[in-house]
Amino acid sequence: MLYYKVLKEIAVSSVGFGIVNACIDLGFSGKSILDEMDAQGGSGGIGVYVPILKAYCKENRTAEATQLVKEISNSGVQLDVETYKALIEASMTKHDFVSALTLFRDMRETRVTDLKGSYLTIMTGLLENQRPELMASFVEEVLENPRVEVKSHDWTFRRMVFLRYEPNHQTYLSFINGYVSCEKYFGIFG
């Protein structure tokens, strides 16, 4: 899986990674490791957090992983785009849409530049799981962010047609708003 490959490349050489990974392999929970580090006055870098995130995803504990990502962001440590993508993918696989959307928002807040892949992962998952209410609000939220290309909305619409999803008025309104916000007025008729 891409997630494990990326995680190894990021932090496998750090001492913190080795220690935390060994503790997790022995059955200690990620939260207890972090609590003990805090109690001892220690702080963790990316090498400490990566094995804990890996363990949470392996155990399908995506809500806990999302909470840890918030704590990581608040501590000033920034995750890379591949880690976010892997966490979003794991959340969507588990149908934990709230976690996936929260992670996407965190990506935006931390100024991660490559948002398109995660956007498409979320939209595909919401579409395949027939969650139009989440799709509509997510599309509107993304339209406010100029870092996601509106062309991906074209792809989303084609995917909806392919899956025989019946769009409602809110779906079309979201597409129109997307084209208008990008000043591609004639794209509406395309």
Short mmCIF file of C-alpha atoms in Angstrom, two decimals:
data_model
loop_
_atom_site.label_atom_id
_atom_site.label_comp_id
_atom_site.label_asym_id
_atom_site.label_seq_id
_atom_site.Cartn_x
_atom_site.Cartn_y
_atom_site.Cartn_z
CA MET A 1 0.00 0.00 0.00
CA LEU A 2 1.24 3.46 -0.89
CA TYR A 3 0.68 4.70 2.65
CA TYR A 4 3.21 2.37 4.25
CA LYS A 5 5.81 3.03 1.54
CA VAL A 6 5.54 6.79 2.01
CA LEU A 7 5.69 6.54 5.79
CA LYS A 8 8.86 4.48 5.67
CA GLU A 9 10.52 6.97 3.34
CA ILE A 10 9.60 9.91 5.57
CA ALA A 11 10.81 8.85 8.95
CA VAL A 12 12.36 5.41 9.07
CA SER A 13 15.80 6.83 9.75
CA SER A 14 14.78 8.85 12.83
CA VAL A 15 15.43 7.56 16.34
CA GLY A 16 11.93 8.57 17.43
CA PHE A 17 10.44 6.47 14.66
CA GLY A 18 12.34 3.38 15.81
CA ILE A 19 11.41 3.79 19.46
CA VAL A 20 7.74 4.56 18.87
CA ASN A 21 7.45 1.84 16.24
CA ALA A 22 8.91 -0.70 18.69
CA CYS A 23 6.47 0.40 21.40
CA ILE A 24 3.53 0.03 19.03
CA ASP A 25 4.78 -3.40 17.95
CA LEU A 26 4.81 -4.36 21.65
CA GLY A 27 1.15 -3.37 21.92
CA PHE A 28 1.31 0.08 23.47
CA SER A 29 -1.29 2.51 22.21
CA GLY A 30 -0.25 5.60 20.36
CA LYS A 31 -2.12 7.82 22.77
CA SER A 32 -0.37 6.32 25.80
CA ILE A 33 3.02 6.85 24.15
CA LEU A 34 2.24 10.51 23.47
CA ASP A 35 0.82 11.01 26.97
CA GLU A 36 3.99 9.56 28.50
CA MET A 37 6.16 11.77 26.31
CA ASP A 38 4.18 14.83 27.42
CA ALA A 39 4.44 13.80 31.08
CA GLN A 40 8.21 13.49 30.74
CA GLY A 41 8.45 16.88 29.04
CA GLY A 42 9.37 15.48 25.65
CA SER A 43 8.13 16.63 22.30
CA GLY A 44 7.76 14.68 19.12
CA GLY A 45 8.68 15.34 15.56
CA ILE A 46 7.39 13.72 12.43
CA GLY A 47 9.31 10.52 13.23
CA VAL A 48 7.30 10.06 16.42
CA TYR A 49 3.91 10.72 14.88
CA VAL A 50 4.23 8.69 11.69
CA PRO A 51 4.20 5.20 13.30
CA ILE A 52 1.24 6.18 15.46
CA LEU A 53 -0.71 7.37 12.41
CA LYS A 54 0.31 4.18 10.62
CA ALA A 55 -0.99 2.05 13.50
CA TYR A 56 -4.27 3.97 13.66
CA CYS A 57 -4.86 3.44 9.95
CA LYS A 58 -3.90 -0.22 10.13
CA GLU A 59 -6.49 -0.67 12.90
CA ASN A 60 -9.10 1.39 11.00
CA ARG A 61 -9.10 4.02 13.74
CA THR A 62 -9.36 6.94 11.36
CA ALA A 63 -11.17 9.21 13.81
CA GLU A 64 -8.25 8.91 16.25
CA ALA A 65 -5.80 9.49 13.40
CA THR A 66 -7.69 12.64 12.43
CA GLN A 67 -7.62 13.90 16.01
CA LEU A 68 -3.88 13.25 16.16
CA VAL A 69 -3.40 15.18 12.91
CA LYS A 70 -5.12 18.17 14.54
CA GLU A 71 -2.77 17.89 17.52
CA ILE A 72 0.23 17.57 15.20
CA SER A 73 -0.80 20.68 13.28
CA ASN A 74 -1.34 22.60 16.51
CA SER A 75 2.16 21.63 17.68
CA GLY A 76 3.70 23.20 14.58
CA VAL A 77 4.77 19.97 12.89
CA GLN A 78 3.57 19.79 9.29
CA LEU A 79 2.68 16.54 7.58
CA ASP A 80 3.47 16.07 3.91
CA VAL A 81 0.87 15.77 1.18
CA GLU A 82 1.37 12.00 0.77
CA THR A 83 0.57 11.37 4.43
CA TYR A 84 -2.61 13.41 4.14
CA LYS A 85 -3.58 11.56 0.96
CA ALA A 86 -3.03 8.19 2.65
CA LEU A 87 -5.09 9.20 5.69
CA ILE A 88 -7.92 10.52 3.50
CA GLU A 89 -7.85 7.33 1.46
CA ALA A 90 -8.04 5.21 4.63
CA SER A 91 -10.93 7.33 5.95
CA MET A 92 -12.86 7.01 2.69
CA THR A 93 -12.25 3.25 2.61
CA LYS A 94 -13.72 3.00 6.10
CA HIS A 95 -16.61 5.32 5.07
CA ASP A 96 -15.49 7.79 7.72
CA PHE A 97 -16.48 10.81 5.66
CA VAL A 98 -16.28 13.26 8.55
CA SER A 99 -12.61 12.39 9.12
CA ALA A 100 -11.81 12.64 5.41
CA LEU A 101 -13.41 16.08 5.16
CA THR A 102 -11.68 17.23 8.36
CA LEU A 103 -8.31 16.08 7.01
CA PHE A 104 -8.94 17.92 3.74
CA ARG A 105 -9.72 21.11 5.63
CA ASP A 106 -6.55 20.67 7.67
CA MET A 107 -4.57 20.27 4.43
CA ARG A 108 -5.97 23.58 3.22
CA GLU A 109 -5.26 25.35 6.50
CA THR A 110 -1.64 24.16 6.54
CA ARG A 111 -1.22 25.40 2.97
CA VAL A 112 -0.51 22.02 1.39
CA THR A 113 -0.26 22.83 -2.30
CA ASP A 114 -1.49 19.64 -4.01
CA LEU A 115 -5.18 19.34 -3.11
CA LYS A 116 -6.60 17.96 -6.36
CA GLY A 117 -5.82 14.27 -5.71
CA SER A 118 -7.46 14.33 -2.29
CA TYR A 119 -10.42 16.27 -3.68
CA LEU A 120 -10.97 13.60 -6.34
CA THR A 121 -10.61 10.80 -3.78
CA ILE A 122 -13.26 12.37 -1.56
CA MET A 123 -15.65 13.20 -4.41
CA THR A 124 -15.35 9.70 -5.85
CA GLY A 125 -16.00 8.13 -2.45
CA LEU A 126 -18.99 10.34 -1.74
CA LEU A 127 -20.38 9.68 -5.20
CA GLU A 128 -19.95 5.92 -4.99
CA ASN A 129 -21.53 5.87 -1.52
CA GLN A 130 -24.43 8.04 -2.69
CA ARG A 131 -23.88 10.93 -0.29
CA PRO A 132 -25.17 13.89 -2.34
CA GLU A 133 -25.70 16.09 0.71
CA LEU A 134 -22.02 15.84 1.60
CA MET A 135 -20.98 16.22 -2.04
CA ALA A 136 -22.91 19.46 -2.45
CA SER A 137 -21.49 21.06 0.67
CA PHE A 138 -17.98 19.82 -0.14
CA VAL A 139 -18.12 21.19 -3.70
CA GLU A 140 -19.27 24.58 -2.41
CA GLU A 141 -16.49 24.61 0.18
CA VAL A 142 -13.88 23.72 -2.42
CA LEU A 143 -15.13 26.38 -4.83
CA GLU A 144 -14.13 28.97 -2.26
CA ASN A 145 -10.54 27.71 -2.52
CA PRO A 146 -8.75 28.79 -5.70
CA ARG A 147 -6.07 26.09 -5.28
CA VAL A 148 -8.40 23.34 -6.56
CA GLU A 149 -9.00 23.47 -10.30
CA VAL A 150 -12.63 23.70 -11.30
CA LYS A 151 -11.89 21.33 -14.18
CA SER A 152 -12.12 18.56 -11.62
CA HIS A 153 -15.81 19.42 -11.31
CA ASP A 154 -16.18 18.50 -14.97
CA TRP A 155 -14.69 15.12 -14.13
CA THR A 156 -17.03 14.79 -11.16
CA PHE A 157 -20.07 15.48 -13.31
CA ARG A 158 -18.98 12.93 -15.92
CA ARG A 159 -18.42 10.39 -13.15
CA MET A 160 -21.90 11.07 -11.78
CA VAL A 161 -23.42 10.43 -15.21
CA PHE A 162 -21.37 7.25 -15.62
CA LEU A 163 -22.57 5.90 -12.26
CA ARG A 164 -26.15 6.88 -13.17
CA TYR A 165 -26.35 9.22 -10.21
CA GLU A 166 -29.35 11.50 -10.52
CA PRO A 167 -28.17 15.02 -9.76
CA ASN A 168 -30.62 17.37 -8.10
CA HIS A 169 -30.96 21.14 -8.37
CA GLN A 170 -28.27 21.65 -5.72
CA THR A 171 -25.79 19.67 -7.81
CA TYR A 172 -26.35 21.85 -10.86
CA LEU A 173 -26.26 25.01 -8.77
CA SER A 174 -22.85 23.96 -7.41
CA PHE A 175 -21.50 23.40 -10.92
CA ILE A 176 -22.84 26.74 -12.15
CA ASN A 177 -21.36 28.55 -9.16
CA GLY A 178 -18.02 26.90 -9.89
CA TYR A 179 -17.95 28.06 -13.48
CA VAL A 180 -19.10 31.56 -12.57
CA SER A 181 -16.53 31.93 -9.80
CA CYS A 182 -13.80 31.08 -12.32
CA GLU A 183 -15.30 33.45 -14.88
CA LYS A 184 -15.82 30.61 -17.35
CA TYR A 185 -19.37 31.59 -18.15
CA PHE A 186 -19.60 29.64 -21.39
CA GLY A 187 -18.33 26.49 -19.70
CA ILE A 188 -21.81 26.16 -18.23
CA PHE A 189 -23.16 25.30 -21.67
CA GLY A 190 -20.35 22.85 -22.55
#
